[in-house]
PDB file of C-alpha atoms in Angstrom:
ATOM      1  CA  UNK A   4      18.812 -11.633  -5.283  1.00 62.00           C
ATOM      2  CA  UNK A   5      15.572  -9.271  -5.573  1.00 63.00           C
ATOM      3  CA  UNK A   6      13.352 -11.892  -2.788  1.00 93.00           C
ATOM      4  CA  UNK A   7       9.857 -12.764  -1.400  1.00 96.00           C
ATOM      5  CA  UNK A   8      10.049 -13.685   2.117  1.00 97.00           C
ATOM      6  CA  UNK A   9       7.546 -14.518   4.986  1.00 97.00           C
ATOM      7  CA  UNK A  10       8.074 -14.980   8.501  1.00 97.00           C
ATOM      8  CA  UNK A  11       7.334 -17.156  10.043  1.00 97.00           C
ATOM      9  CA  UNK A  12       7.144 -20.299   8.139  1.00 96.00           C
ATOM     10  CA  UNK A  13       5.852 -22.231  10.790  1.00 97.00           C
ATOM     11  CA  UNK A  14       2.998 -21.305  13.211  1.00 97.00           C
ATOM     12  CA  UNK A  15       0.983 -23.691  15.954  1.00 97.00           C
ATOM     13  CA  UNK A  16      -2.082 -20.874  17.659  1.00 96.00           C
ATOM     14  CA  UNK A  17      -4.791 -21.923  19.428  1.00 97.00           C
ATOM     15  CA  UNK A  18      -8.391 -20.919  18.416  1.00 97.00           C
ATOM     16  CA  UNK A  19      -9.902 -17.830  19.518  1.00 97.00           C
ATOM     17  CA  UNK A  20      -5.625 -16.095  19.132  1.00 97.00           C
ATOM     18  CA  UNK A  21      -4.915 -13.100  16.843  1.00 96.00           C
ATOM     19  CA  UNK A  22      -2.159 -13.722  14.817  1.00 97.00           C
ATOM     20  CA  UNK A  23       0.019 -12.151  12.179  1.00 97.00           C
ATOM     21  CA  UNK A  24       1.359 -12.987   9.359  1.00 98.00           C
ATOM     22  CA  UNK A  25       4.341 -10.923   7.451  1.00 98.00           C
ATOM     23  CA  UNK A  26       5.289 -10.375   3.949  1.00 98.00           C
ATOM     24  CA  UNK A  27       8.280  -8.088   2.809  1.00 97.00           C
ATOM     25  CA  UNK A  28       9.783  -7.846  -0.661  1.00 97.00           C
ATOM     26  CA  UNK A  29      13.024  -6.655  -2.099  1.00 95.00           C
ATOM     27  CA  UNK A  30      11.710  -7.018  -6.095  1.00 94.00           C
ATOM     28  CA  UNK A  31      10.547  -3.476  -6.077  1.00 94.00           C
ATOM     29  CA  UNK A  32       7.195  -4.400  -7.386  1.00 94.00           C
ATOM     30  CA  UNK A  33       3.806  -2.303  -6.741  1.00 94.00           C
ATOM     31  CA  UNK A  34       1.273  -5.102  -6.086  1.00 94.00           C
ATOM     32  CA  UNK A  35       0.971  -7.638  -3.370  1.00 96.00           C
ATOM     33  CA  UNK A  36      -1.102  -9.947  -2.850  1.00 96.00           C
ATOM     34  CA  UNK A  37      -2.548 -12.791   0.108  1.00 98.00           C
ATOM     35  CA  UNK A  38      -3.271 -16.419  -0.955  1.00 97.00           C
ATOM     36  CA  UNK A  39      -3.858 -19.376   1.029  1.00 97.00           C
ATOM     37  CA  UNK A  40      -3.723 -23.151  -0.205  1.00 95.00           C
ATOM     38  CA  UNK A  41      -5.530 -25.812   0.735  1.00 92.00           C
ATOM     39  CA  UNK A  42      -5.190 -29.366  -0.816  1.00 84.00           C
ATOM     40  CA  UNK A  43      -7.789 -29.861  -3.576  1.00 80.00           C
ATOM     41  CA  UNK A  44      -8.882 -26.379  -3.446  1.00 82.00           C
ATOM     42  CA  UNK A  45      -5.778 -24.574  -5.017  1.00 85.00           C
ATOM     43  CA  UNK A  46      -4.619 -21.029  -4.121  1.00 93.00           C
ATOM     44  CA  UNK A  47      -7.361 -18.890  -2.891  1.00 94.00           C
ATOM     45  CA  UNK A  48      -6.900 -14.900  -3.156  1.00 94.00           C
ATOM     46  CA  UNK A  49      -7.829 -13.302   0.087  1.00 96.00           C
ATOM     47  CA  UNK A  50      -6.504  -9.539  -0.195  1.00 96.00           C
ATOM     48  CA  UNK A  51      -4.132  -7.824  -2.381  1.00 95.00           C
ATOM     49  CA  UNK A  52      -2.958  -4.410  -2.861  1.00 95.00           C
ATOM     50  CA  UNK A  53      -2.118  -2.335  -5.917  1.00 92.00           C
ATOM     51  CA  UNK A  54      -0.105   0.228  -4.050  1.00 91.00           C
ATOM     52  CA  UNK A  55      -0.135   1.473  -0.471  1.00 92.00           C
ATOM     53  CA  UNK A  56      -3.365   3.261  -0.462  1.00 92.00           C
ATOM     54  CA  UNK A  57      -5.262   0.714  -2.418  1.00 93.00           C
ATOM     55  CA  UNK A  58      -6.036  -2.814  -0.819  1.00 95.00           C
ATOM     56  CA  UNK A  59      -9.071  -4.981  -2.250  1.00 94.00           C
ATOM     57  CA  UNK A  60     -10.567  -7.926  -0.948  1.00 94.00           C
ATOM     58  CA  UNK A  61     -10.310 -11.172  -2.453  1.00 92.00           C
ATOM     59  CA  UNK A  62     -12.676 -13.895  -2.688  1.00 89.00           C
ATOM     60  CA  UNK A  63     -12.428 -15.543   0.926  1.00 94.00           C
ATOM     61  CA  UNK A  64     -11.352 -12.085   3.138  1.00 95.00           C
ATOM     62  CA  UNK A  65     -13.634 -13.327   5.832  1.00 95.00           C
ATOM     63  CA  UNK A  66     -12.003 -13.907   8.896  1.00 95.00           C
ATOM     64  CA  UNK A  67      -8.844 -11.955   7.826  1.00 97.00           C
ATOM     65  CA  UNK A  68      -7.300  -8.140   7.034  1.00 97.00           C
ATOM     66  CA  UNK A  69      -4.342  -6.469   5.752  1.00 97.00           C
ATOM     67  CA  UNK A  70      -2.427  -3.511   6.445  1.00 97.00           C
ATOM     68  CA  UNK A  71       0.276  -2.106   3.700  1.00 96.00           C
ATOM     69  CA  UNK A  72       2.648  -0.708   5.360  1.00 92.00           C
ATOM     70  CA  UNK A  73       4.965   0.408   2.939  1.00 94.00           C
ATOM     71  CA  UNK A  74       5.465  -0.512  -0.737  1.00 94.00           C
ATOM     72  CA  UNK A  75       7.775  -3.581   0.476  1.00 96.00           C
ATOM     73  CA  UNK A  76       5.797  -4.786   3.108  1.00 97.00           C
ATOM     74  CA  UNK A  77       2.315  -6.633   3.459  1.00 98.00           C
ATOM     75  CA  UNK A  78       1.122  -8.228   6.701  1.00 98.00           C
ATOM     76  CA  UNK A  79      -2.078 -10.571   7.180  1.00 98.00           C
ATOM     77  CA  UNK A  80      -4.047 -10.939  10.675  1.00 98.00           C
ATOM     78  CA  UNK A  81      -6.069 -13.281  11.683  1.00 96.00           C
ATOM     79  CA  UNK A  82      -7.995 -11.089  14.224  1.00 92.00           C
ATOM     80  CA  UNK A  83      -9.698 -14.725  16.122  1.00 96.00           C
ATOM     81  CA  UNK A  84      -8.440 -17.748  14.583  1.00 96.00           C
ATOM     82  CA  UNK A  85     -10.668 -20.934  14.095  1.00 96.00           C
ATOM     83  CA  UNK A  86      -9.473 -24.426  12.936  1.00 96.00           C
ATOM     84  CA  UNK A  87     -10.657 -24.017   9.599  1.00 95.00           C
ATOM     85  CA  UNK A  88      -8.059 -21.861   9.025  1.00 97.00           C
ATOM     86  CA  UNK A  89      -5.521 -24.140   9.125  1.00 97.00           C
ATOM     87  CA  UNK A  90      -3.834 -24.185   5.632  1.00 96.00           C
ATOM     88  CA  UNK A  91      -0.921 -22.936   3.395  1.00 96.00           C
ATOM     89  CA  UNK A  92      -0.709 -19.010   3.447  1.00 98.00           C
ATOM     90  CA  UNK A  93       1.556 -17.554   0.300  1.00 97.00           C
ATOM     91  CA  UNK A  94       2.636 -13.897  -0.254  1.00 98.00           C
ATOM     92  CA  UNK A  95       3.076 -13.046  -3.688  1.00 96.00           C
ATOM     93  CA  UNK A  96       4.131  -9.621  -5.783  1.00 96.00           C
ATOM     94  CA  UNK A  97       4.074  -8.338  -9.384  1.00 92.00           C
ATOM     95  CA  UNK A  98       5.067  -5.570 -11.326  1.00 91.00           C
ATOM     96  CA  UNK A  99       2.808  -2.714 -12.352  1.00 87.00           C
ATOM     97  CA  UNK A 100       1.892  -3.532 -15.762  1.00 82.00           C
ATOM     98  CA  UNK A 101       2.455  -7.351 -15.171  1.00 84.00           C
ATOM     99  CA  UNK A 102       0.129 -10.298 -14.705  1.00 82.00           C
ATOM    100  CA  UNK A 103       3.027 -12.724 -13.688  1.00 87.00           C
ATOM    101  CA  UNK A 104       3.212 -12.980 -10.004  1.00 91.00           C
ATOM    102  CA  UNK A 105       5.819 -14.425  -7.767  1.00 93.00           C
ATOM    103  CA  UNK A 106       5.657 -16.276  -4.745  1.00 96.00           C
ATOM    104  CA  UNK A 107       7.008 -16.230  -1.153  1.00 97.00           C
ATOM    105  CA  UNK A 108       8.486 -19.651   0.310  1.00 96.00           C
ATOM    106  CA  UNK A 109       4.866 -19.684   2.618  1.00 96.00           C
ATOM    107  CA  UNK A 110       3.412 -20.161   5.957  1.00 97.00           C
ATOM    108  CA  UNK A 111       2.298 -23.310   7.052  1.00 96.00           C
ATOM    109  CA  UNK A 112      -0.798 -22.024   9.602  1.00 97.00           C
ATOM    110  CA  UNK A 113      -2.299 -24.661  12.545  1.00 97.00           C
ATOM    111  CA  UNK A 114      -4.773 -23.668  14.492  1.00 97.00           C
ATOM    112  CA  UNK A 115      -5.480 -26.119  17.376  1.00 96.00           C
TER     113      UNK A 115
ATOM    114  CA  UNK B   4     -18.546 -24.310 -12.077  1.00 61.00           C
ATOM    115  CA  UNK B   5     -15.112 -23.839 -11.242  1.00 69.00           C
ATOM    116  CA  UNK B   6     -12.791 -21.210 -13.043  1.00 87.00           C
ATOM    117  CA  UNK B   7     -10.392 -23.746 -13.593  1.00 93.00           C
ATOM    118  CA  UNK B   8     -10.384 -26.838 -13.968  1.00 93.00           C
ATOM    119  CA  UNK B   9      -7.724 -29.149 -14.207  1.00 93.00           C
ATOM    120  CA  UNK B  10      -7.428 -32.910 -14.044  1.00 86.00           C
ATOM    121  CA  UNK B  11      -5.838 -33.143 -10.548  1.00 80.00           C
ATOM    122  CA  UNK B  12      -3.859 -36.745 -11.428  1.00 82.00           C
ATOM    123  CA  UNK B  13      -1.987 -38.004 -10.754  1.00 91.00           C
ATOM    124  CA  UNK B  14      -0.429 -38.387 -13.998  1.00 95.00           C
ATOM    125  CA  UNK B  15       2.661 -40.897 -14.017  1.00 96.00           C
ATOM    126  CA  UNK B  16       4.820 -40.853 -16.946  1.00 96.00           C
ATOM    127  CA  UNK B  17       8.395 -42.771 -17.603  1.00 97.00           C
ATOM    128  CA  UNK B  18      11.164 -40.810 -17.906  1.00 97.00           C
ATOM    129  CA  UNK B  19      12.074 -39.425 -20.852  1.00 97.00           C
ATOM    130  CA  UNK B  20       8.296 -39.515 -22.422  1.00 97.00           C
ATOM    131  CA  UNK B  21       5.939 -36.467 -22.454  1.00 97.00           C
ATOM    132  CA  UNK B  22       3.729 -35.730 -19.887  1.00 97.00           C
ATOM    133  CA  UNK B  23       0.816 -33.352 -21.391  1.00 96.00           C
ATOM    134  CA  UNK B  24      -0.988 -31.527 -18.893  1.00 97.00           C
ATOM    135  CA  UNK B  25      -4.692 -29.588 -19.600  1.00 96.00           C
ATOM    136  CA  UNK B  26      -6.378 -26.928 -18.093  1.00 96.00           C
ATOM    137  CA  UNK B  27      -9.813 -25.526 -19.200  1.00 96.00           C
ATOM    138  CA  UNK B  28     -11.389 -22.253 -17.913  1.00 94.00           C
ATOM    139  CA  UNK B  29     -14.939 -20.528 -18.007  1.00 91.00           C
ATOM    140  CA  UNK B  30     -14.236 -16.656 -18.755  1.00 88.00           C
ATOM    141  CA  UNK B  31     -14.157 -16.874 -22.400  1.00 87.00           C
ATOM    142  CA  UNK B  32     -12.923 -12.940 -22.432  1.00 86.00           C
ATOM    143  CA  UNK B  33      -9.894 -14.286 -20.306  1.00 87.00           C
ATOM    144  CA  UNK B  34      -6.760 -13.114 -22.105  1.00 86.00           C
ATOM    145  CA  UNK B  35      -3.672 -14.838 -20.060  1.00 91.00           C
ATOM    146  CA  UNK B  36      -2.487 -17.842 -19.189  1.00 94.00           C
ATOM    147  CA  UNK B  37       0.340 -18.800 -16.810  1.00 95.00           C
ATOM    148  CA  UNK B  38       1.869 -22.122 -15.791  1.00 97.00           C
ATOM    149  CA  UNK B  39       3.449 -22.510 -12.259  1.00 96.00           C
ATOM    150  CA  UNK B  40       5.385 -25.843 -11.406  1.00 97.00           C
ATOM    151  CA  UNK B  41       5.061 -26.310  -7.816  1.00 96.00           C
ATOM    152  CA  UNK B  42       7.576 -28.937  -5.598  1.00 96.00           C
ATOM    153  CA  UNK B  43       5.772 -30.628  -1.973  1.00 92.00           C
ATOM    154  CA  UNK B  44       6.343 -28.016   0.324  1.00 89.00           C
ATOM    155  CA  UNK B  45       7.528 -25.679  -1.511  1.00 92.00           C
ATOM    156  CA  UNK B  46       6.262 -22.302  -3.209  1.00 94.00           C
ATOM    157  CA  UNK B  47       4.550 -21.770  -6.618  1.00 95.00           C
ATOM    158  CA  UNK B  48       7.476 -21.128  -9.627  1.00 94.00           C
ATOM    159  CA  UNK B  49       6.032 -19.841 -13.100  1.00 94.00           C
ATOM    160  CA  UNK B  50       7.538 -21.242 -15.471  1.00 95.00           C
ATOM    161  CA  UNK B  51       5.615 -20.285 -18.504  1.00 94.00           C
ATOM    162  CA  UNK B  52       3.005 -17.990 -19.832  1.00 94.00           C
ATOM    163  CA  UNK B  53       1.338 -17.920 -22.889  1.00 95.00           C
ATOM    164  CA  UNK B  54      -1.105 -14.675 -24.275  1.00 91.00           C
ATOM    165  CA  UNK B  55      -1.874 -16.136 -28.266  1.00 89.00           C
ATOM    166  CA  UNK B  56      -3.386 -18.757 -29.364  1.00 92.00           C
ATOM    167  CA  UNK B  57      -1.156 -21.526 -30.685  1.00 93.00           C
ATOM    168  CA  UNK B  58       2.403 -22.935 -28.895  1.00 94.00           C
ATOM    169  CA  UNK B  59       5.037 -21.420 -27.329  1.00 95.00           C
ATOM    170  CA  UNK B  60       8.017 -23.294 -26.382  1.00 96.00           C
ATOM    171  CA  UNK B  61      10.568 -22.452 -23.666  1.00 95.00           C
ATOM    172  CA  UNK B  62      13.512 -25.073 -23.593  1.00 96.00           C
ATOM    173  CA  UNK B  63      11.450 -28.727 -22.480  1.00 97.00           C
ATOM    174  CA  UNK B  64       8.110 -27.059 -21.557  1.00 97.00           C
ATOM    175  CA  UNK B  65       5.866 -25.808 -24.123  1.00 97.00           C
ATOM    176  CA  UNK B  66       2.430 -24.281 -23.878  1.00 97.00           C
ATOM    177  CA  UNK B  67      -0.454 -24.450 -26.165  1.00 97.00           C
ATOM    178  CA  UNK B  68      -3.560 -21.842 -26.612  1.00 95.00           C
ATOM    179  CA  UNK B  69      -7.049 -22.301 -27.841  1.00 94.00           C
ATOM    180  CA  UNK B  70      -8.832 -19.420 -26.640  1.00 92.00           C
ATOM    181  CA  UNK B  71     -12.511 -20.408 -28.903  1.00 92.00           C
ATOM    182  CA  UNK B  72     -12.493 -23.882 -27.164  1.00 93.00           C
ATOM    183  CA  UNK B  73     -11.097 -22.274 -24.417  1.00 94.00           C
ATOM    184  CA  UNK B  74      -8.161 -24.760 -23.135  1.00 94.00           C
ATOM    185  CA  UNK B  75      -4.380 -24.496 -22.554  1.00 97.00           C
ATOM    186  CA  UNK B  76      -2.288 -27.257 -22.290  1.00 97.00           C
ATOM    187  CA  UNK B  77       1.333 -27.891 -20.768  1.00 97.00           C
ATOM    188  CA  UNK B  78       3.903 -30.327 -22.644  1.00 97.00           C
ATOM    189  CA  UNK B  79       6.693 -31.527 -20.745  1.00 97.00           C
ATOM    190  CA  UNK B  80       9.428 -32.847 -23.435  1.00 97.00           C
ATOM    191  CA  UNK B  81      11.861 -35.824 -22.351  1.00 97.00           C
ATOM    192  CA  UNK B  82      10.443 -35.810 -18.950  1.00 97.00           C
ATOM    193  CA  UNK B  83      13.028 -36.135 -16.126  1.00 97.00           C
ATOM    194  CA  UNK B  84      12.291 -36.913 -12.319  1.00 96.00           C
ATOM    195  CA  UNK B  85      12.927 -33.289 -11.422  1.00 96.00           C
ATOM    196  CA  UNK B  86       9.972 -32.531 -12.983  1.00 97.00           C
ATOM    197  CA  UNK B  87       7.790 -34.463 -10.591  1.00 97.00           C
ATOM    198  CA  UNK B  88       5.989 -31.542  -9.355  1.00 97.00           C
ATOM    199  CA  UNK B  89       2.021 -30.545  -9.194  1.00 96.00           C
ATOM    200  CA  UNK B  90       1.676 -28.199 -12.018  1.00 97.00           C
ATOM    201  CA  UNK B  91      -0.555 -24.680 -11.230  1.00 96.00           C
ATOM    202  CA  UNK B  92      -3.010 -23.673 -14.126  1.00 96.00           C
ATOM    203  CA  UNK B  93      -3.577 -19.870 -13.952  1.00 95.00           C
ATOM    204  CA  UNK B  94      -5.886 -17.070 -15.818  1.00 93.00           C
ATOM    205  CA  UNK B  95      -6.056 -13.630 -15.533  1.00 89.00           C
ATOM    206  CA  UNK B  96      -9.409 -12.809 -14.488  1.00 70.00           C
ATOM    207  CA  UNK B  97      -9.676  -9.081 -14.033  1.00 67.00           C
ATOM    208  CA  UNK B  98      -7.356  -6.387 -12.407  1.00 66.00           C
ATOM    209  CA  UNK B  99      -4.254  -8.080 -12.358  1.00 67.00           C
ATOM    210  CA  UNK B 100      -5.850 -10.721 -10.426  1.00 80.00           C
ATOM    211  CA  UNK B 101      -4.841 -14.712 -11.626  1.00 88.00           C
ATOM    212  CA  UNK B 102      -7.674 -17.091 -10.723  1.00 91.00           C
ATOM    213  CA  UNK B 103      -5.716 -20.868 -10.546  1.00 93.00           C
ATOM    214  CA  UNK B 104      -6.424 -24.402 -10.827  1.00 93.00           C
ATOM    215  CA  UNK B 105      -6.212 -27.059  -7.909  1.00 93.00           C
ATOM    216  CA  UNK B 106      -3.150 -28.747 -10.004  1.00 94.00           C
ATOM    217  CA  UNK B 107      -2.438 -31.468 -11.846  1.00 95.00           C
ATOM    218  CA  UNK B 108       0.432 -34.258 -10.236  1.00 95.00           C
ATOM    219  CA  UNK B 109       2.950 -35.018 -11.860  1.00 97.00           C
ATOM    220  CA  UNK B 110       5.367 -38.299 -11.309  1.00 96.00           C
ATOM    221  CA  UNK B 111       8.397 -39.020 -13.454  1.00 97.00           C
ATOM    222  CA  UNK B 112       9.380 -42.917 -12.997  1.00 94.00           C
ATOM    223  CA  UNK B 113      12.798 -43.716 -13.675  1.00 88.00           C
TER     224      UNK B 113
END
């Protein structure tokens, strides 16, 4: 099956550590995008890419950046992490020409 | 104001009633609408999507459209537990970009 998947699911950093997070994609679609979710807030967009020349920040890129490195892959860093980035990260694609996106199984981020 | 708003529950119905589920937005130019079910823990599922005004139905789930007072709605039909779940309001804002709701709960009670 054509899949969204993140690695890893499951991170515990400490402040002040540069992490990564990973997104690859076997759906063939153009786009890919960044969210994180945090309870009560919803899913924020923090970067997403049309294609691999084109990324755009979102509305809460602060703290973070991308790097496309090929059509099927999109990776996150967290160049210094603080606390307040502790939350629900989700990787999500779409087709070129399509407004429905779909969604990786997540990270689940601490930062201690 | 928010983009969208949704009533964040949560909203406890028996089983085999309707749960309805509303969503409002600000951008009155917004043009799409998307529904995403989404289980504790797990990762956002659409599950419908709705671009005219009126209803569209899709098996048990059926969306409704009213772009002047500028709502959309989710009915759930002979709700079952599996369908406890928070449910994801989304729009289209601009460039392929969906701006979503905080959710709305859902519980089923047997």
């Amino acid at each position: 099956d054509a899949d969204v998947t993140q690695t890893p699911r499951n991170r515990i950093t400490k402040t002040g550590k540069r992490i990564m997070l990973e997104c690859s994609q076997t759906k063939g679609h153009d786009r890919m995008y960044w969210y994180r979710q945090d309870p009560g807030l919803g899913l924020r967009l923090i970067y997403y890419s049309f294609d691999v020349k084109d990324i755009n920040k979102g509305e809460i890129s602060d703290g973070y950046s991308v790097s496309r490195q090929a059509q099927a892959k999109f990776s996150l860093s967290l160049e210094s992490a603080i606390p307040n980035q502790t939350a629900l990260y989700f990787c999500a694609t779409s087709r070129r020409g399509s407004y429905e996106q779909y969604f990786g199984p997540g990270t689940r981020l601490t930062v201690t | 104001q928010k983009e969208v708003e949704q009533n964040s529950g949560p909203l406890s119905v028996p089983e085999g009633a309707i749960a309805s589920l509303n969503c409002t937005y600000s951008d009155r130019g917004s043009q799409s609408f998307f529904w995403y079910r989404q289980y504790s823990g797990k990762s956002p599922e659409l599950i419908m999507f709705i671009y005219s005004n009126g209803d569209k139905e899709d098996g048990r789930f059926t969306a409704q459209l009213n772009k002047a007072s500028q709502y959309v709605s989710l009915l759930i039909r002979d709700s079952q537990p599996s369908d406890s779940a928070t449910y994801l309001c989304a729009v289209k804002a601009n460039d392929y970009k969906l701006s979503f709701g905080a959710g709305t709960t859902v519980t089923v009670r047997a």
